[in-house]
Short mmCIF file of C-alpha atoms in Angstrom, two decimals:
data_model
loop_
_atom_site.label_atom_id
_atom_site.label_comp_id
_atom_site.label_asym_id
_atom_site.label_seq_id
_atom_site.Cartn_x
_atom_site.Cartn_y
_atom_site.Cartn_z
CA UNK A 483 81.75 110.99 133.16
CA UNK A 484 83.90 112.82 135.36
CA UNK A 485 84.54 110.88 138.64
CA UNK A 486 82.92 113.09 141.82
CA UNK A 487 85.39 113.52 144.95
CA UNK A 488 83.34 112.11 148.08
CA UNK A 489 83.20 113.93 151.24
CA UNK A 490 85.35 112.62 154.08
CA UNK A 491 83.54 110.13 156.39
CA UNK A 492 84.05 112.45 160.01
CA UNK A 493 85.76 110.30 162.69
CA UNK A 494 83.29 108.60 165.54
CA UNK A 495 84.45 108.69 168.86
CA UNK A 496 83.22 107.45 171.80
CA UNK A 497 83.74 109.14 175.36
CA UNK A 498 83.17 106.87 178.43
CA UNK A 499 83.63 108.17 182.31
CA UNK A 500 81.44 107.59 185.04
CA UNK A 501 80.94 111.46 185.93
CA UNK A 502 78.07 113.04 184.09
CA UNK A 503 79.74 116.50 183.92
CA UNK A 504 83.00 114.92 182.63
CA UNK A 505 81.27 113.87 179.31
CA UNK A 506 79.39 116.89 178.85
CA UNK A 507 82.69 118.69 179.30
CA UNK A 508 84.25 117.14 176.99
CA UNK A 509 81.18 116.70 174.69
CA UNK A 510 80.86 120.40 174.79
CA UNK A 511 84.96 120.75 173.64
CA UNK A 512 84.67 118.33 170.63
CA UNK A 513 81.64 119.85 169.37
CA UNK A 514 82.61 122.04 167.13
CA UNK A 515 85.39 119.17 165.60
CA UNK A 516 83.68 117.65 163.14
CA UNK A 517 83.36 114.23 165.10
CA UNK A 518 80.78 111.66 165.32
CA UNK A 519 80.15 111.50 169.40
CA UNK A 520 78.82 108.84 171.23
CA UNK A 521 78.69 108.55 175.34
CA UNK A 522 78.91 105.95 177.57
CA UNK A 523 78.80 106.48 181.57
CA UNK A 524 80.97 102.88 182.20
CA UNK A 525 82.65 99.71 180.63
CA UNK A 526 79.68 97.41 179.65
CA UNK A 527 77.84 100.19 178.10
CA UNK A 528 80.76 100.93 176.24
CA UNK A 529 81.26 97.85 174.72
CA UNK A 530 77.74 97.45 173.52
CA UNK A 531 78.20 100.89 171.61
CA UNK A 532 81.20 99.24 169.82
CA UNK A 533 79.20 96.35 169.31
CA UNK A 534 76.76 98.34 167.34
CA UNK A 535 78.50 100.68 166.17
CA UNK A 536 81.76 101.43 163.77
CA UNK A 537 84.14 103.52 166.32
CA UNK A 538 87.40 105.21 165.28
CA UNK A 539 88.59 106.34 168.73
CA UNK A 540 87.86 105.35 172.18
CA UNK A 541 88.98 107.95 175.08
CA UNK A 542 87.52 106.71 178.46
CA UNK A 543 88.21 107.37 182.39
CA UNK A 544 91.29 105.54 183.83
CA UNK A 545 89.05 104.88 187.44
CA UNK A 546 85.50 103.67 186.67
CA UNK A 547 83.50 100.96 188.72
CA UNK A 548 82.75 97.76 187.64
CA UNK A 549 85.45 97.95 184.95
CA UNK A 550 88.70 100.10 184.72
CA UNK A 551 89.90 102.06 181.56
CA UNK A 552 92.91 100.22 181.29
CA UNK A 553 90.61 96.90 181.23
CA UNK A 554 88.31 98.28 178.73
CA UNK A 555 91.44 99.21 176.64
CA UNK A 556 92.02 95.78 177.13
CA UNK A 557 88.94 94.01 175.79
CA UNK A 558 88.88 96.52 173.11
CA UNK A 559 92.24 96.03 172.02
CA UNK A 560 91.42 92.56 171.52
CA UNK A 561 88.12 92.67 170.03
CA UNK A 562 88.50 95.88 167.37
CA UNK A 563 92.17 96.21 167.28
CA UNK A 564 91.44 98.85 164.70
CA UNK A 565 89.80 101.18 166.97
CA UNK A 566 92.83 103.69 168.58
CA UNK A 567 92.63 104.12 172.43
CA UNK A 568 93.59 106.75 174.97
CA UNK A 569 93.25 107.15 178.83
CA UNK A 570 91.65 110.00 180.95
CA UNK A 571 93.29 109.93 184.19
CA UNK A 572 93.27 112.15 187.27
CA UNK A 573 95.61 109.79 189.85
CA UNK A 574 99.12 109.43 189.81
CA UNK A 575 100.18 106.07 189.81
CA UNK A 576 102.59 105.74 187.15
CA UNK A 577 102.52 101.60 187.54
CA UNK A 578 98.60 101.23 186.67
CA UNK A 579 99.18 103.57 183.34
CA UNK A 580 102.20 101.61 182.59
CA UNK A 581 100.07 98.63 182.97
CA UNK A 582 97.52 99.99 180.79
CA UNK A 583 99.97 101.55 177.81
CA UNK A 584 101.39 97.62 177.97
CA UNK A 585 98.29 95.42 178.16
CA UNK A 586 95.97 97.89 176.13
CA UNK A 587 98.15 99.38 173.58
CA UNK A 588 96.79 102.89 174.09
CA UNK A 589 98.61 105.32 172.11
CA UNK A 590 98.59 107.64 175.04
CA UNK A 591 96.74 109.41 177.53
CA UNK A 592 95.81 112.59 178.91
CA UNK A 593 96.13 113.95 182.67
CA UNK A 594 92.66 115.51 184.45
CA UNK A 595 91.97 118.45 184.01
CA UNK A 596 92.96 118.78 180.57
CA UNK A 597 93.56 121.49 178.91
CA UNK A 598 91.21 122.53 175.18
CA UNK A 599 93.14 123.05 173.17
CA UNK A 600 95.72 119.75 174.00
CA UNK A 601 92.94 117.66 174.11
CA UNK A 602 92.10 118.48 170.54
CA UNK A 603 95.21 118.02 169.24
CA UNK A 604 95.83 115.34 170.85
CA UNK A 605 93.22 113.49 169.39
CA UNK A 606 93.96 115.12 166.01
CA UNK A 607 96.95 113.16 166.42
CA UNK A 608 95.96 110.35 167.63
CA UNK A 609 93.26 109.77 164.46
CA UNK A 610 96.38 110.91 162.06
CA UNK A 611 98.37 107.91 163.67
CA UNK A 612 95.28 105.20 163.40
CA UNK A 613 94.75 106.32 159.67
CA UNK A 614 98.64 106.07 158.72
CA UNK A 615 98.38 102.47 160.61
CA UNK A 616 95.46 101.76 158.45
CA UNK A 617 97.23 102.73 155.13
CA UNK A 618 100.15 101.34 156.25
CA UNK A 619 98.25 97.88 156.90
CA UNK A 620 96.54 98.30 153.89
CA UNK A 621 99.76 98.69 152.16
CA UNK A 622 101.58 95.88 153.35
CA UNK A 623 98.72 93.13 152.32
CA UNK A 624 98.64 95.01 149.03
CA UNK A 625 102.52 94.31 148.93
CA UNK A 626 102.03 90.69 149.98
CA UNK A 627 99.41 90.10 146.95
CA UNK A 628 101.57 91.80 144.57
CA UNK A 629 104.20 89.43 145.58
CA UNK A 630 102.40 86.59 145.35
CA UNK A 631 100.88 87.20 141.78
CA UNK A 632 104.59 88.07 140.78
CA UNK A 633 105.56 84.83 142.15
CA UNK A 634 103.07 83.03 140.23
CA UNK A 635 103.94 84.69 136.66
CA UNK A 636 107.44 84.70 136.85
CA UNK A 637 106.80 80.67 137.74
CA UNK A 638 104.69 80.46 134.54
CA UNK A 639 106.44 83.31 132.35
CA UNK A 640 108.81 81.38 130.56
CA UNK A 641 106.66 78.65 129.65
CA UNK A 642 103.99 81.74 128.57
CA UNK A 643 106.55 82.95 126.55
CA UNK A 644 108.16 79.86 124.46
CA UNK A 645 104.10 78.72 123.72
CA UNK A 646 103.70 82.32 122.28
CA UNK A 647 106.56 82.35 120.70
CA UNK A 648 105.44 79.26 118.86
CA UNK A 649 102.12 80.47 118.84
CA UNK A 650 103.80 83.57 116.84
CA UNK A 651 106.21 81.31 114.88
CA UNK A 652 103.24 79.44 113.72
CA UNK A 653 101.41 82.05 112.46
CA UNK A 654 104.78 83.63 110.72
CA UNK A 655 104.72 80.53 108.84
CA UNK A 656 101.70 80.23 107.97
CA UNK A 657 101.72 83.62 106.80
CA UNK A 658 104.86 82.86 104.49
CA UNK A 659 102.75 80.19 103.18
CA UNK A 660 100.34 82.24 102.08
CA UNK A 661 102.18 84.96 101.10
CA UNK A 662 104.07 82.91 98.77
CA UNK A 663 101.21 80.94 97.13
CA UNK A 664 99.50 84.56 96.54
CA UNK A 665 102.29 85.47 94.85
CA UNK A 666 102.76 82.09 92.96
CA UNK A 667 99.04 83.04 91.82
CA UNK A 668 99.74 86.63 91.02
CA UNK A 669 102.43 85.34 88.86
CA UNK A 670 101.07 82.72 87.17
CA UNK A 671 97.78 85.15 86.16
CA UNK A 672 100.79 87.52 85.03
CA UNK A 673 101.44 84.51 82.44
CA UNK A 674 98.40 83.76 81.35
CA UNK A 675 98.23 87.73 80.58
CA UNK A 676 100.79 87.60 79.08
CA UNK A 677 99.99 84.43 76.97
CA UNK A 678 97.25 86.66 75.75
CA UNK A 679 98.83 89.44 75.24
CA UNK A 680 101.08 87.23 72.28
CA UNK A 681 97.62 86.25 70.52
CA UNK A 682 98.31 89.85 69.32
CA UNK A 683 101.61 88.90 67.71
CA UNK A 684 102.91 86.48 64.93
CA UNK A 685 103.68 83.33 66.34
CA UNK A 686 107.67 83.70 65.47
CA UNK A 687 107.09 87.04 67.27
CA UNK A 688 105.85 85.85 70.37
CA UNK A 689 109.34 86.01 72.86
CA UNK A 690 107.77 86.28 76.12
CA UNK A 691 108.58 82.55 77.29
CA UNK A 692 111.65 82.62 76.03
CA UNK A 693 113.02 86.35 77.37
CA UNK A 694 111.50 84.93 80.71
CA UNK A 695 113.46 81.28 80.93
CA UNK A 696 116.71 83.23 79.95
CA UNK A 697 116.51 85.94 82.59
CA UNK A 698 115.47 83.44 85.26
CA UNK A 699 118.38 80.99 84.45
CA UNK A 700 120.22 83.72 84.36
CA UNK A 701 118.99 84.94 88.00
CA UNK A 702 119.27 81.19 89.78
CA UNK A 703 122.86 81.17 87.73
CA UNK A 704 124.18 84.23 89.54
CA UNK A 705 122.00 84.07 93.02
CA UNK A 706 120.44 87.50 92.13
CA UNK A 707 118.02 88.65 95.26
CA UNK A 708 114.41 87.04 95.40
CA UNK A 709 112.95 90.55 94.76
CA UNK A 710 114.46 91.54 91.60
CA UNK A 711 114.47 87.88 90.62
CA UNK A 712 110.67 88.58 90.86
CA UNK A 713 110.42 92.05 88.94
CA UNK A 714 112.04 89.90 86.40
CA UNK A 715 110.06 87.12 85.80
CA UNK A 716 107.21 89.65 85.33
CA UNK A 717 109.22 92.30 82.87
CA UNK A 718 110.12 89.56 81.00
CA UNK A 719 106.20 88.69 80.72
CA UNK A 720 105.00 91.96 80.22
CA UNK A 721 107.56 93.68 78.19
CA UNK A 722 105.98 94.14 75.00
CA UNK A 723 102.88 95.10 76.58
CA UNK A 724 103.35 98.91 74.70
CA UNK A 725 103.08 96.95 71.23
CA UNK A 726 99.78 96.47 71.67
CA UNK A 727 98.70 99.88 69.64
CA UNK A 728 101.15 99.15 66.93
CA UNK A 729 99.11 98.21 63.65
CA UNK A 730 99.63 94.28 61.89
CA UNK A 731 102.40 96.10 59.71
CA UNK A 732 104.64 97.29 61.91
CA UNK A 733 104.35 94.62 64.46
CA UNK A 734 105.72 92.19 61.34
CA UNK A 735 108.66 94.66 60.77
CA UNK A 736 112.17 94.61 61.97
CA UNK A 737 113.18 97.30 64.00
CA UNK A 738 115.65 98.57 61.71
CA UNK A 739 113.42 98.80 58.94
CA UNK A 740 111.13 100.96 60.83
CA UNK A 741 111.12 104.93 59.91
CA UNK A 742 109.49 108.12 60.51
CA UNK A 743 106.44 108.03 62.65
CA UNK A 744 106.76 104.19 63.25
CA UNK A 745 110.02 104.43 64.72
CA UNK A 746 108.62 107.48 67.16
CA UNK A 747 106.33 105.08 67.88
CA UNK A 748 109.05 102.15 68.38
CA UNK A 749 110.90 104.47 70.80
CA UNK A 750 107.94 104.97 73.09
CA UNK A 751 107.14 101.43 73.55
CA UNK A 752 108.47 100.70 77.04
CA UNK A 753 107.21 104.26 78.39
CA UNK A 754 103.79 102.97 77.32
CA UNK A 755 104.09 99.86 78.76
CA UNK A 756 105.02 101.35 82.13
CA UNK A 757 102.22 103.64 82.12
CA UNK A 758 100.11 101.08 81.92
CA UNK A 759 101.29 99.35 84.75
CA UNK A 760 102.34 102.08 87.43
CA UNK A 761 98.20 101.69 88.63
CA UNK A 762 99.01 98.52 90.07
CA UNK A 763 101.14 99.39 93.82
CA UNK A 764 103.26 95.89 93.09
CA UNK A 765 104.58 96.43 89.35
CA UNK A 766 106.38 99.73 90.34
CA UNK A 767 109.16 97.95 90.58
CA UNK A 768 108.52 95.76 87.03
CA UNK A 769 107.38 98.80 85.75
CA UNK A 770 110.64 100.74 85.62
CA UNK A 771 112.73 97.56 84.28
CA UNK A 772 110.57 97.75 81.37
CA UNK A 773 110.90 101.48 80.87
CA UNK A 774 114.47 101.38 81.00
CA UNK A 775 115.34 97.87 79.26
CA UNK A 776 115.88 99.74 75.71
CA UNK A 777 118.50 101.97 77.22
CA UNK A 778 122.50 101.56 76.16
CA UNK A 779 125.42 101.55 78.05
CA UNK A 780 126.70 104.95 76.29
CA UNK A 781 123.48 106.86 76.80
CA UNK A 782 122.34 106.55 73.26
CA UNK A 783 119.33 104.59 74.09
CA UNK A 784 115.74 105.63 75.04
CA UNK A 785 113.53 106.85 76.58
CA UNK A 786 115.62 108.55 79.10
CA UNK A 787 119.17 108.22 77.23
CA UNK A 788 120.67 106.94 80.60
CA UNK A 789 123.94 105.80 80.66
CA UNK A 790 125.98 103.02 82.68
CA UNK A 791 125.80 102.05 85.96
CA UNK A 792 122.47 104.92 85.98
CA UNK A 793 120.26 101.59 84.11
CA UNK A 794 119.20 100.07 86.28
CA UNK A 795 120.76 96.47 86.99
CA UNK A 796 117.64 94.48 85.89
CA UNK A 797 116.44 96.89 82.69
CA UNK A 798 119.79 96.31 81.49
CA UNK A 799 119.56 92.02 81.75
CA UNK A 800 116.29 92.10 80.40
CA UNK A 801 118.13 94.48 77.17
CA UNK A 802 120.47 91.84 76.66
CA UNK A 803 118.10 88.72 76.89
CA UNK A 804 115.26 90.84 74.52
CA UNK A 805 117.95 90.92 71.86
CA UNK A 806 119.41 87.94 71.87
CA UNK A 807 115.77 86.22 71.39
CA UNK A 808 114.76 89.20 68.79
CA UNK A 809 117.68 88.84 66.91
CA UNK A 810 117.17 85.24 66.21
CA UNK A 811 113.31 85.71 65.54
CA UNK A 812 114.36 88.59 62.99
CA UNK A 813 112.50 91.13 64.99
CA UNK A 814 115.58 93.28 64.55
CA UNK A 815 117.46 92.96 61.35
CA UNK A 816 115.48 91.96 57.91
CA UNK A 817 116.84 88.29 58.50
CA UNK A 818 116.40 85.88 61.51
CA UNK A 819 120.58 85.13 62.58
CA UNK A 820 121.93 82.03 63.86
CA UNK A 821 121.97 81.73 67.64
CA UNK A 822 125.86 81.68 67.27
CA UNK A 823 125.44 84.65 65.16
CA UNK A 824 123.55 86.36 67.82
CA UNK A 825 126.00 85.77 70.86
CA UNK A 826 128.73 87.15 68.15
CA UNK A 827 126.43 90.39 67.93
CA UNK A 828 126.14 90.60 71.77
CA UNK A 829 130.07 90.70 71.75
CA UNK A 830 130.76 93.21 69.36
CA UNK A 831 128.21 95.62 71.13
CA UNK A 832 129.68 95.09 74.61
CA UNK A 833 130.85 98.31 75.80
CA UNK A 834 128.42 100.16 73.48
CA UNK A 835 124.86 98.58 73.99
CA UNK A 836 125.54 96.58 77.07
CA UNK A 837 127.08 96.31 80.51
CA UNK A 838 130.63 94.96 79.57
CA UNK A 839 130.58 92.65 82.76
CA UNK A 840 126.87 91.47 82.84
CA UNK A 841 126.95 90.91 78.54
CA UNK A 842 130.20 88.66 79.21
CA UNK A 843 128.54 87.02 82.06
CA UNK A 844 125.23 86.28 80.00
CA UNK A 845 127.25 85.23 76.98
CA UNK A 846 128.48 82.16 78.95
CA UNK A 847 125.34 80.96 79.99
CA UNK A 848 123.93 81.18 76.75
CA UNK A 849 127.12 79.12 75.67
CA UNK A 850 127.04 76.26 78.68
CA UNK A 851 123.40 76.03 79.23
CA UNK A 852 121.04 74.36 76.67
CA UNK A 853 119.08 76.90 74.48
CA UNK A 854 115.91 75.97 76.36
CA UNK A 855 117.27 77.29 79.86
CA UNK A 856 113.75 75.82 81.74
CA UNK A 857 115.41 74.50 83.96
CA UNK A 858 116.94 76.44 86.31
CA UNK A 859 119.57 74.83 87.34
CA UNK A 860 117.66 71.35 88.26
CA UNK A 861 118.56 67.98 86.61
CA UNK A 862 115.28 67.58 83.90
CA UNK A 863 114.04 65.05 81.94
CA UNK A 864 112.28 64.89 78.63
CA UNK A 865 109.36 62.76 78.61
CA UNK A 866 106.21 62.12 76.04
CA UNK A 867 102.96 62.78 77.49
CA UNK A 868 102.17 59.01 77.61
CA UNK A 869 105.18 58.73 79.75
CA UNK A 870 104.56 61.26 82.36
CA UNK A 871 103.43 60.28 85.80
CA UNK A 872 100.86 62.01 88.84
CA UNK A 873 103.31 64.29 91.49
CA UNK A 874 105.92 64.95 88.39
CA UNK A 875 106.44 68.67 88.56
CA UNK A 876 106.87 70.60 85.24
CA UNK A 877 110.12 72.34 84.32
CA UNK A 878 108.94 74.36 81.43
CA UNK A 879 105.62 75.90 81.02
CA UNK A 880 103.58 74.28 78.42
CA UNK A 881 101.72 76.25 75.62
CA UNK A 882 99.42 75.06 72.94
CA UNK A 883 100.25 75.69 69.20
CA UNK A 884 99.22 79.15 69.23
CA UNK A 885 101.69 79.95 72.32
CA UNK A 886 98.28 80.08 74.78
CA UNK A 887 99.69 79.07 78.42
CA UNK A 888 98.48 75.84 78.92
CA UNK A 889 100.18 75.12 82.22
CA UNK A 890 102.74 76.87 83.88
CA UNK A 891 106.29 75.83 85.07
CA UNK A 892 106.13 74.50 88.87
CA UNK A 893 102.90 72.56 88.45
CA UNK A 894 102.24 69.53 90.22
CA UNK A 895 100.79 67.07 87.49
CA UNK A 896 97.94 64.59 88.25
CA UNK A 897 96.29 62.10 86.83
CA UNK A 898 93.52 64.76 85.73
CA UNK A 899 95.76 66.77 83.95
CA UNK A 900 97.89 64.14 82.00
CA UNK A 901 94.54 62.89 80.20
CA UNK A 902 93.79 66.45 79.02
CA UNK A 903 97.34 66.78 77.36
CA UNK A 904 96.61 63.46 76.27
CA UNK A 905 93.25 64.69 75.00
CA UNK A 906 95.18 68.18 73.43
CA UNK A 907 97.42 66.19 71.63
CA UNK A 908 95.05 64.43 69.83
CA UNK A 909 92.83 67.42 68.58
CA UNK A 910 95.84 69.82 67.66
CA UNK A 911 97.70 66.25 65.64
CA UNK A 912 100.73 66.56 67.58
CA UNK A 913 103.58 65.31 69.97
CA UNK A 914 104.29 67.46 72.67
CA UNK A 915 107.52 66.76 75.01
CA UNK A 916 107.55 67.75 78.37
CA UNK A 917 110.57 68.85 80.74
CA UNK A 918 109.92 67.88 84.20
CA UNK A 919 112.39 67.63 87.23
CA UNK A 920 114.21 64.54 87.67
CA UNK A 921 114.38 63.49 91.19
CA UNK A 922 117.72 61.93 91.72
CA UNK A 923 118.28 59.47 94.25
CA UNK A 924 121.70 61.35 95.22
CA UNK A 925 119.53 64.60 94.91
CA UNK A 926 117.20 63.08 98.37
#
């Protein structure tokens, strides 16, 4: 609703003199103004207008009986300062209106017989003055309460702003939190997929663990960034997901004894397994290591036949760590090979197949770590299930005999937990051993 401009309130005077024809001279003058009139014939009656009623300017007789103007100036001066005041005079005696501009504070006055049109303006003048006062007035105690209330928050606005800043600190942490337990979870279900997903395969054929604890050591080993550490813990879980179409046979053949149509179908593998997951906003990034992870170093790889420093960093870490498990689960060649034999393959294909720098690199981790690589970097310690103890954290994830993901690596173990293993072991006839983190005293 549009706000409606009020009309001005017209200014209320009041005209006092003791001569009848005076005030309906001047009555008859101001008219035609636009002013409020009232009319008083002396000083009391005067004052018991402005008692009653709101007056905006007072012009009265200097000589009057009973009560002067500069005496009613006076009075009025003190009682509604607000109310502007002027003199009507007809004598001469410059000390009496110098008494009256000094005791009454009249803004000025005006010499009998006056003339129309200076009288108007005059009082036009006068009311121009008494409103700037008033906004001036109104200004100043505006001022003064602006002050004050600055005063007051720039006493309390640095304490305001340290408690929100903790206030905003807390919540940023709390956020973190939660942010990195959702993504603890979202990785974790990732895994169990993925543990799933390997029912398809042949237990010798089911690398996902494995390709995962290499790439990871691997990451810790060489302080890659906490996002592409990320993308590969899930590629590594995930990138096999384009098998799924292939038939029993070819899933159980090495890759270089695949021809024809199976080995169009070989080649299209991580393509497929990135269309499946470019739906999901957060495994864009996972998405395109797997499609890129069977690319070479000289551009004869697929599906894009990039070549160098155009793989990307992670597709071509994941290459080398898919092979080296492959090769020793005979995924590749017609025979499984030694994992000596395997790191000997990775050299002679340096340059060709893989990143000269990053193959060299991953060959001495695979040479100085042990071949499980759970550990990231952490002292472990293997324990039977008998020996394991509530608040020990895992180091490895654990998976039953047909590679399902029992528990994941990270978990807290209780009591709870301990007597299912306890309970597993005893229907499946076997020993498992567990690698949790040892907390050293010189570690604390």
């Amino acid at each position: 609703m549009e706000d409606v401009a009020q009309e001005p309130v017209p200014a209320r005077l009041l005209l006092v003199d003791d001569e009848p024809n005076v005030l309906a001279s001047l009555s008859r003058v101001l008219r035609h103004e636009g002013y409020v009139l009232h009319t008083a014939e002396n000083g009391p009656s005067a004052l018991a207008i402005l008692e009653r009623e709101p007056i905006d300017l007072l012009l009265c007789d200097f000589l009057m009986p009973d009560m002067d103007g500069a005496e009613l100036c006076t009075r009025v001066r003190q009682q509604w300062p607000n109310c502007q005041r002027l003199l009507l005079t007809g004598q001469s005696d410059l000390a009496a209106t110098v008494r009256a501009i000094n005791d009454g504070h009249i803004y000025g006055y005006l010499a009998k017989p006056w003339d129309d049109d200076g009288l108007r303006l005059t009082l036009r003048q006068a009311l121009q003055h008494q409103h700037a006062e008033s906004e001036r007035k109104r200004l100043e105690a505006l001022t003064r309460t602006q002050n004050q209330e600055l005063a007051a928050l720039n006493a309390t606005l640095e304490q305001r702003v340290e408690a929100r800043t903790q206030e905003l600190k807390q919540t940023s942490d709390m956020l973190e939190v939660a942010f990195q337990e959702l993504r603890k979870s979202y990785v974790t279900a990732t895994k169990v997929f993925s543990s799933l997903l390997s029912q398809r395969f042949p237990p010798r054929y089911q690398t996902n663990a494995k390709v995962g604890a290499l790439v990871q050591a691997f990451a810790t080993e060489h302080g890659l960034d906490e996002k592409l550490q990320h993308e590969l813990e899930l590629a590594a879980a995930l990138y096999n997901l384009g098998k799924l179409a292939w038939s029993d046979r070819m899933i159980a053949s090495p890759a270089e004894q695949l021809t024809g149509e199976q080995r169009e179908l070989y080649r299209r593998y991580p393509t497929t397994g990135e269309n499946l997951l470019m739906s999901l906003e957060h495994m864009e990034g996972t998405a395109r290591l797997i499609r890129h992870h069977r690319e070479h170093w000289n551009g004869n790889g697929f599906p894009d036949r990039l070549q160098g420093e155009a793989i990307p960093y992670g597709s071509r870490l994941l290459g080398l760590a898919v092979d080296f498990i492959e090769l020793q689960r005979g995924m590749i060649l017609p025979q499984q090979v030694t994992r000596p034999r395997a790191l000997e393959l990775l050299r002679k294909f340096s340059g060709r197949l893989y990143d000269p720098s990053l193959c060299r690199a991953f060959i001495a981790l695979c040479q100085d770590k042990a071949p499980d690589l759970e550990s990231h970097g952490r002292p472990v310690t293997a324990l039977e299930t008998r020996q394991l103890q509530p608040r020990m954290v895992l180091a490895q994830d654990i998976r039953s005999t047909s590679g399902m993901l029992l528990l994941h690596e990270g978990k807290e173990l209780t009591a709870h937990l301990i007597e299912k293993l306890m309970l597993l072991e005893e229907a499946e006839n076997q020993r498992y051993t567990i690698l949790v983190y040892r907390e050293d005293k010189d570690d604390e």
